[in-house]
Amino acid sequence: MKELWWISLIKAAVIVNLVMLAFAYTTWLERKLLGRMQNRYGPNRAGPYGLLQPIADLVKLIRKESFFPAASVNAPYILAPIVSLFTALAAFSVIPFGAGWKIWHYHVNGEVVNVPIALILIFALGSIGIYGFIVGGWASESKFSLLGSMRTCAQLVSYEVSLALSVLGVVLMGQSLSLVDIVHKQGVTFWFFGPQFVGLLCFLFAGIAETSRAPFDLPEADTELVAGYHTEYGGMRWGLFQTAEYVNLITLSALAVTLFFGGWHGPYAPLGPLWFFIKLFLMMALFIWIRATVPRLRYDQLMRFGWKVLLPAATLNAVVTALLVVWVR
């Protein structure tokens, strides 16, 4: 059912603020979990259990001097982190988190916007967001930043192919590119993580590389490139890059829940969005766990794994799924 435009506008504002709040406390959760896994406390000074640490970090970044290299290209240097954050937030707009509700006399959908090609839109926005990381490193006029942006370009372009192929099996089984339709299909049949287990593994590996998370964090490898593409960024400009990285992680986790784990559907009670957010939390905890336990790969190992292992596996999974779908029909 179509909802009124002003309801979509209000919902978009609420979702953006919720995602930003989720980003802030994802940083707290990551530092807490990493601390426990490494036998230390993590943040525990700002507020009870360190719950005010994200607020303290924000105040620190706002108060920092806004500097930039004298040789930098000003407009791209300033716009790069803004583009990265905007595309990361825009991608979340098509993620469905509920079946929809009747509030007073108005119908409210369970997503900001429902488009029939939502999956393509997410990949398109992700491709545009890559330009922010590439241009930011180039415009900084630093050899470390430039090398980081070159790594970003090679890594994200390589793994984006595998990421797209890994979800092709889900599209074939769901018979749609709409995320809402795919969730409804899982609600009346079964969750796709079982028959698409190979696709799920390919999606997780490619997703880690797409978000530049350990062990695939080569674009910003601190032991090799200082900080990679954002070496010359400080204050809130650096904060925008970090926000984009974590929002991309949240969006990727939400996409995995939507495509493979039934979205807002639960195993027994019809809790709707609560099931979605529980699964989202568990998926983000998995990514944090991987960061804490798996060492960083060398760059040649990263590229070899992407082209010689992940890409053939994702392609084979898509071909086998297509054959099975045609055979079942």
Tab-separated table of C-alpha atoms in Angstrom:
chain	number	residue	atom	x	y	z
A	1	MET	CA	0.000	0.000	0.000
A	2	LYS	CA	1.298	3.455	-0.923
A	3	GLU	CA	1.952	5.819	1.976
A	4	LEU	CA	1.813	9.618	2.053
A	5	TRP	CA	4.954	11.543	1.142
A	6	TRP	CA	5.193	13.379	4.467
A	7	ILE	CA	5.076	10.069	6.344
A	8	SER	CA	8.042	8.872	4.270
A	9	LEU	CA	9.860	12.132	5.063
A	10	ILE	CA	9.302	11.781	8.812
A	11	LYS	CA	10.293	8.128	8.682
A	12	ALA	CA	13.491	8.970	6.773
A	13	ALA	CA	14.493	11.507	9.443
A	14	VAL	CA	13.813	8.990	12.222
A	15	ILE	CA	15.736	6.200	10.467
A	16	VAL	CA	18.765	8.428	9.784
A	17	ASN	CA	18.950	9.391	13.457
A	18	LEU	CA	18.497	5.779	14.577
A	19	VAL	CA	21.258	4.604	12.239
A	20	MET	CA	23.580	7.338	13.518
A	21	LEU	CA	22.770	6.320	17.103
A	22	ALA	CA	23.409	2.684	16.171
A	23	PHE	CA	26.766	3.727	14.649
A	24	ALA	CA	27.774	5.523	17.847
A	25	TYR	CA	27.048	2.538	20.055
A	26	THR	CA	28.474	0.054	17.558
A	27	THR	CA	31.846	1.697	18.231
A	28	TRP	CA	31.205	1.225	21.976
A	29	LEU	CA	30.125	-2.391	21.452
A	30	GLU	CA	33.157	-3.147	19.305
A	31	ARG	CA	35.592	-1.724	21.837
A	32	LYS	CA	33.868	-3.580	24.667
A	33	LEU	CA	33.841	-6.911	22.824
A	34	LEU	CA	37.424	-6.506	21.639
A	35	GLY	CA	38.428	-5.688	25.208
A	36	ARG	CA	36.766	-8.827	26.593
A	37	MET	CA	38.244	-11.001	23.853
A	38	GLN	CA	41.718	-9.578	24.582
A	39	ASN	CA	41.353	-9.864	28.381
A	40	ARG	CA	40.941	-6.143	29.136
A	41	TYR	CA	38.082	-3.848	30.057
A	42	GLY	CA	37.523	-1.570	27.082
A	43	PRO	CA	36.006	1.905	27.661
A	44	ASN	CA	34.864	2.264	31.279
A	45	ARG	CA	35.514	5.890	32.304
A	46	ALA	CA	32.938	8.042	30.466
A	47	GLY	CA	29.638	7.224	32.158
A	48	PRO	CA	28.501	3.897	33.647
A	49	TYR	CA	30.151	0.994	31.784
A	50	GLY	CA	31.624	3.564	29.403
A	51	LEU	CA	28.218	4.225	27.801
A	52	LEU	CA	29.023	7.915	27.278
A	53	GLN	CA	32.270	7.159	25.430
A	54	PRO	CA	30.711	7.802	21.962
A	55	ILE	CA	29.552	11.235	23.189
A	56	ALA	CA	33.045	11.971	24.527
A	57	ASP	CA	34.577	10.939	21.195
A	58	LEU	CA	32.172	13.228	19.325
A	59	VAL	CA	33.039	16.211	21.536
A	60	LYS	CA	36.747	15.521	21.053
A	61	LEU	CA	36.421	15.376	17.242
A	62	ILE	CA	34.332	18.577	17.120
A	63	ARG	CA	36.910	20.459	19.203
A	64	LYS	CA	39.871	19.351	17.109
A	65	GLU	CA	41.422	21.857	14.714
A	66	SER	CA	40.178	21.454	11.137
A	67	PHE	CA	43.442	21.333	9.170
A	68	PHE	CA	44.344	20.037	5.728
A	69	PRO	CA	47.588	19.696	3.738
A	70	ALA	CA	48.733	22.802	1.909
A	71	ALA	CA	49.108	20.871	-1.353
A	72	SER	CA	45.696	19.184	-1.175
A	73	VAL	CA	42.997	19.717	-3.802
A	74	ASN	CA	40.487	21.548	-1.622
A	75	ALA	CA	37.036	20.772	-3.070
A	76	PRO	CA	37.496	16.988	-3.561
A	77	TYR	CA	39.339	16.761	-0.228
A	78	ILE	CA	36.362	18.281	1.611
A	79	LEU	CA	33.603	16.555	-0.380
A	80	ALA	CA	35.048	13.012	-0.299
A	81	PRO	CA	33.992	12.075	3.271
A	82	ILE	CA	30.582	13.723	2.760
A	83	VAL	CA	29.904	11.597	-0.347
A	84	SER	CA	30.967	8.415	1.460
A	85	LEU	CA	28.648	9.075	4.412
A	86	PHE	CA	25.696	10.169	2.255
A	87	THR	CA	25.754	7.021	0.105
A	88	ALA	CA	26.134	4.807	3.180
A	89	LEU	CA	23.045	6.350	4.805
A	90	ALA	CA	21.050	6.355	1.551
A	91	ALA	CA	21.638	2.618	1.065
A	92	PHE	CA	19.833	1.847	4.332
A	93	SER	CA	16.660	3.538	3.034
A	94	VAL	CA	15.542	0.440	1.089
A	95	ILE	CA	16.171	-2.072	3.905
A	96	PRO	CA	12.789	-3.403	5.189
A	97	PHE	CA	12.563	-3.840	8.961
A	98	GLY	CA	8.840	-4.595	9.327
A	99	ALA	CA	5.706	-5.628	7.465
A	100	GLY	CA	4.037	-2.222	7.893
A	101	TRP	CA	1.602	-0.822	10.435
A	102	LYS	CA	-1.701	1.008	10.660
A	103	ILE	CA	-1.226	4.134	12.828
A	104	TRP	CA	-4.452	6.055	13.323
A	105	HIS	CA	-5.832	6.442	9.802
A	106	TYR	CA	-2.473	6.177	8.058
A	107	HIS	CA	-0.521	3.253	6.672
A	108	VAL	CA	3.214	3.195	7.489
A	109	ASN	CA	5.458	0.853	5.495
A	110	GLY	CA	8.283	-1.073	7.128
A	111	GLU	CA	10.940	0.669	5.028
A	112	VAL	CA	11.711	4.243	4.033
A	113	VAL	CA	11.097	3.503	0.347
A	114	ASN	CA	10.121	0.320	-1.471
A	115	VAL	CA	11.511	0.132	-4.994
A	116	PRO	CA	11.313	-2.932	-7.262
A	117	ILE	CA	15.079	-2.845	-7.898
A	118	ALA	CA	16.192	-2.206	-4.311
A	119	LEU	CA	19.113	-4.630	-4.511
A	120	ILE	CA	20.526	-2.929	-7.605
A	121	LEU	CA	20.093	0.449	-5.912
A	122	ILE	CA	22.155	-0.690	-2.905
A	123	PHE	CA	24.994	-1.894	-5.141
A	124	ALA	CA	24.838	1.331	-7.169
A	125	LEU	CA	25.092	3.492	-4.055
A	126	GLY	CA	27.945	1.331	-2.783
A	127	SER	CA	29.808	1.869	-6.054
A	128	ILE	CA	29.361	5.640	-5.772
A	129	GLY	CA	30.524	5.566	-2.145
A	130	ILE	CA	33.825	4.013	-3.229
A	131	TYR	CA	34.641	7.262	-5.060
A	132	GLY	CA	34.709	9.071	-1.716
A	133	PHE	CA	37.544	6.850	-0.448
A	134	ILE	CA	39.433	6.982	-3.758
A	135	VAL	CA	39.116	10.738	-4.284
A	136	GLY	CA	39.903	11.481	-0.622
A	137	GLY	CA	43.211	9.637	-0.859
A	138	TRP	CA	44.106	11.235	-4.200
A	139	ALA	CA	43.198	14.781	-3.122
A	140	SER	CA	45.326	14.555	0.042
A	141	GLU	CA	48.586	14.759	-1.976
A	142	SER	CA	50.216	12.149	0.265
A	143	LYS	CA	51.985	8.997	-0.909
A	144	PHE	CA	50.444	6.948	1.899
A	145	SER	CA	46.957	8.263	1.140
A	146	LEU	CA	47.398	7.709	-2.602
A	147	LEU	CA	48.609	4.146	-2.092
A	148	GLY	CA	45.667	3.526	0.244
A	149	SER	CA	43.188	4.856	-2.321
A	150	MET	CA	44.772	2.674	-5.037
A	151	ARG	CA	44.370	-0.346	-2.784
A	152	THR	CA	40.784	0.684	-2.110
A	153	CYS	CA	40.049	0.877	-5.824
A	154	ALA	CA	41.555	-2.534	-6.609
A	155	GLN	CA	40.075	-4.294	-3.566
A	156	LEU	CA	36.540	-2.944	-3.683
A	157	VAL	CA	36.186	-3.332	-7.455
A	158	SER	CA	37.458	-6.926	-7.213
A	159	TYR	CA	35.215	-7.999	-4.358
A	160	GLU	CA	32.144	-6.143	-5.575
A	161	VAL	CA	31.829	-8.643	-8.422
A	162	SER	CA	31.782	-11.541	-5.960
A	163	LEU	CA	29.356	-9.677	-3.695
A	164	ALA	CA	26.878	-9.190	-6.541
A	165	LEU	CA	27.173	-12.817	-7.678
A	166	SER	CA	26.752	-14.123	-4.113
A	167	VAL	CA	23.207	-12.703	-3.897
A	168	LEU	CA	22.189	-13.833	-7.378
A	169	GLY	CA	21.032	-17.182	-5.983
A	170	VAL	CA	18.746	-15.383	-3.520
A	171	VAL	CA	17.308	-13.285	-6.352
A	172	LEU	CA	16.606	-16.435	-8.372
A	173	MET	CA	14.903	-18.151	-5.430
A	174	GLY	CA	12.961	-15.044	-4.420
A	175	GLN	CA	12.017	-14.240	-8.034
A	176	SER	CA	12.491	-10.522	-7.367
A	177	LEU	CA	15.010	-7.715	-6.888
A	178	SER	CA	12.750	-6.116	-4.265
A	179	LEU	CA	13.967	-6.737	-0.724
A	180	VAL	CA	10.376	-6.643	0.552
A	181	ASP	CA	9.359	-9.405	-1.878
A	182	ILE	CA	12.398	-11.500	-0.900
A	183	VAL	CA	11.487	-11.252	2.794
A	184	HIS	CA	7.850	-12.171	2.061
A	185	LYS	CA	9.055	-15.177	0.053
A	186	GLN	CA	11.108	-16.384	3.030
A	187	GLY	CA	8.094	-15.861	5.286
A	188	VAL	CA	5.920	-18.290	3.297
A	189	THR	CA	8.670	-20.818	2.452
A	190	PHE	CA	11.961	-20.975	4.384
A	191	TRP	CA	14.925	-18.768	5.170
A	192	PHE	CA	17.489	-18.776	2.368
A	193	PHE	CA	20.612	-19.260	4.489
A	194	GLY	CA	20.197	-23.062	4.221
A	195	PRO	CA	19.979	-23.627	0.446
A	196	GLN	CA	22.186	-20.584	-0.136
A	197	PHE	CA	24.863	-21.426	2.444
A	198	VAL	CA	27.673	-21.090	-0.114
A	199	GLY	CA	26.212	-17.769	-1.248
A	200	LEU	CA	26.038	-16.623	2.382
A	201	LEU	CA	29.723	-17.433	2.964
A	202	CYS	CA	30.694	-15.624	-0.240
A	203	PHE	CA	28.533	-12.663	0.803
A	204	LEU	CA	30.167	-12.454	4.233
A	205	PHE	CA	33.732	-12.649	2.884
A	206	ALA	CA	33.043	-10.141	0.110
A	207	GLY	CA	31.161	-7.887	2.536
A	208	ILE	CA	34.120	-7.776	4.924
A	209	ALA	CA	36.331	-6.710	2.021
A	210	GLU	CA	33.766	-4.148	0.819
A	211	THR	CA	33.664	-2.495	4.253
A	212	SER	CA	37.473	-2.726	4.601
A	213	ARG	CA	37.189	-4.602	7.882
A	214	ALA	CA	39.877	-6.881	9.300
A	215	PRO	CA	41.248	-9.217	8.050
A	216	PHE	CA	40.673	-7.387	4.740
A	217	ASP	CA	41.521	-3.872	5.974
A	218	LEU	CA	44.411	-3.391	3.539
A	219	PRO	CA	43.289	0.086	2.306
A	220	GLU	CA	44.022	1.498	5.776
A	221	ALA	CA	46.592	-0.973	7.077
A	222	ASP	CA	48.182	0.995	9.941
A	223	THR	CA	51.364	-1.113	10.024
A	224	GLU	CA	52.060	-0.371	6.341
A	225	LEU	CA	50.300	2.856	5.289
A	226	VAL	CA	49.942	4.850	8.543
A	227	ALA	CA	46.153	5.064	8.021
A	228	GLY	CA	45.750	4.643	4.271
A	229	TYR	CA	43.400	6.918	2.353
A	230	HIS	CA	42.463	9.016	5.415
A	231	THR	CA	46.015	9.610	6.691
A	232	GLU	CA	45.779	13.369	6.102
A	233	TYR	CA	42.299	13.759	7.605
A	234	GLY	CA	41.609	14.964	11.127
A	235	GLY	CA	38.749	16.158	13.305
A	236	MET	CA	35.219	15.720	12.005
A	237	ARG	CA	36.402	15.071	8.438
A	238	TRP	CA	38.126	11.940	9.716
A	239	GLY	CA	35.026	11.279	11.804
A	240	LEU	CA	32.842	11.304	8.666
A	241	PHE	CA	35.011	8.601	7.088
A	242	GLN	CA	34.753	6.488	10.232
A	243	THR	CA	31.003	7.049	10.378
A	244	ALA	CA	30.677	5.931	6.740
A	245	GLU	CA	32.676	2.773	7.498
A	246	TYR	CA	30.469	1.779	10.424
A	247	VAL	CA	27.222	2.725	8.670
A	248	ASN	CA	28.334	0.528	5.768
A	249	LEU	CA	28.863	-2.277	8.287
A	250	ILE	CA	25.342	-1.764	9.679
A	251	THR	CA	23.835	-1.684	6.173
A	252	LEU	CA	25.738	-4.800	5.120
A	253	SER	CA	24.606	-6.662	8.249
A	254	ALA	CA	21.003	-5.557	7.651
A	255	LEU	CA	21.237	-6.721	4.033
A	256	ALA	CA	22.517	-10.135	5.159
A	257	VAL	CA	19.604	-10.437	7.600
A	258	THR	CA	17.159	-9.452	4.853
A	259	LEU	CA	18.499	-11.759	2.150
A	260	PHE	CA	19.429	-14.867	4.121
A	261	PHE	CA	17.751	-14.827	7.549
A	262	GLY	CA	14.142	-13.889	6.878
A	263	GLY	CA	14.282	-10.157	7.678
A	264	TRP	CA	11.655	-9.325	10.292
A	265	HIS	CA	10.283	-12.893	10.430
A	266	GLY	CA	11.095	-14.875	13.572
A	267	PRO	CA	11.141	-18.584	14.457
A	268	TYR	CA	8.033	-18.487	16.665
A	269	ALA	CA	6.597	-15.170	17.935
A	270	PRO	CA	5.492	-12.417	15.482
A	271	LEU	CA	7.699	-9.718	17.009
A	272	GLY	CA	8.332	-7.988	13.670
A	273	PRO	CA	11.090	-5.341	13.894
A	274	LEU	CA	12.393	-6.794	17.173
A	275	TRP	CA	13.452	-9.974	15.366
A	276	PHE	CA	15.137	-7.852	12.702
A	277	PHE	CA	17.192	-5.887	15.243
A	278	ILE	CA	18.143	-9.019	17.210
A	279	LYS	CA	19.490	-10.608	14.031
A	280	LEU	CA	21.200	-7.335	13.100
A	281	PHE	CA	22.959	-7.226	16.476
A	282	LEU	CA	24.150	-10.836	16.135
A	283	MET	CA	25.437	-10.221	12.615
A	284	MET	CA	27.447	-7.158	13.681
A	285	ALA	CA	28.825	-9.118	16.656
A	286	LEU	CA	30.022	-11.754	14.159
A	287	PHE	CA	31.946	-9.128	12.174
A	288	ILE	CA	33.537	-7.820	15.388
A	289	TRP	CA	34.453	-11.365	16.428
A	290	ILE	CA	36.169	-11.939	13.069
A	291	ARG	CA	38.163	-8.725	13.512
A	292	ALA	CA	39.357	-9.845	16.948
A	293	THR	CA	40.458	-13.337	15.927
A	294	VAL	CA	41.710	-13.356	12.320
A	295	PRO	CA	45.043	-11.719	11.340
A	296	ARG	CA	45.338	-9.373	8.372
A	297	LEU	CA	46.172	-10.928	5.009
A	298	ARG	CA	48.978	-9.788	2.736
A	299	TYR	CA	47.744	-7.824	-0.257
A	300	ASP	CA	48.668	-10.525	-2.771
A	301	GLN	CA	46.802	-13.098	-0.649
A	302	LEU	CA	43.764	-10.813	-0.546
A	303	MET	CA	43.603	-10.418	-4.326
A	304	ARG	CA	44.355	-14.087	-4.977
A	305	PHE	CA	41.555	-15.164	-2.630
A	306	GLY	CA	39.107	-12.780	-4.289
A	307	TRP	CA	39.762	-13.774	-7.895
A	308	LYS	CA	40.759	-17.444	-7.582
A	309	VAL	CA	38.524	-18.657	-4.731
A	310	LEU	CA	35.630	-16.323	-3.994
A	311	LEU	CA	34.663	-15.378	-7.550
A	312	PRO	CA	34.556	-18.974	-8.879
A	313	ALA	CA	32.609	-20.123	-5.788
A	314	ALA	CA	30.021	-17.332	-6.135
A	315	THR	CA	29.685	-17.972	-9.888
A	316	LEU	CA	29.257	-21.731	-9.405
A	317	ASN	CA	26.651	-21.146	-6.691
A	318	ALA	CA	24.651	-18.842	-8.999
A	319	VAL	CA	24.813	-21.324	-11.906
A	320	VAL	CA	23.774	-24.318	-9.769
A	321	THR	CA	20.914	-22.312	-8.213
A	322	ALA	CA	19.666	-21.265	-11.666
A	323	LEU	CA	19.715	-24.880	-12.870
A	324	LEU	CA	17.830	-26.077	-9.773
A	325	VAL	CA	15.213	-23.324	-10.071
A	326	VAL	CA	14.593	-24.209	-13.727
A	327	TRP	CA	14.484	-27.946	-12.900
A	328	VAL	CA	11.985	-27.487	-10.031
A	329	ARG	CA	9.693	-25.485	-12.306
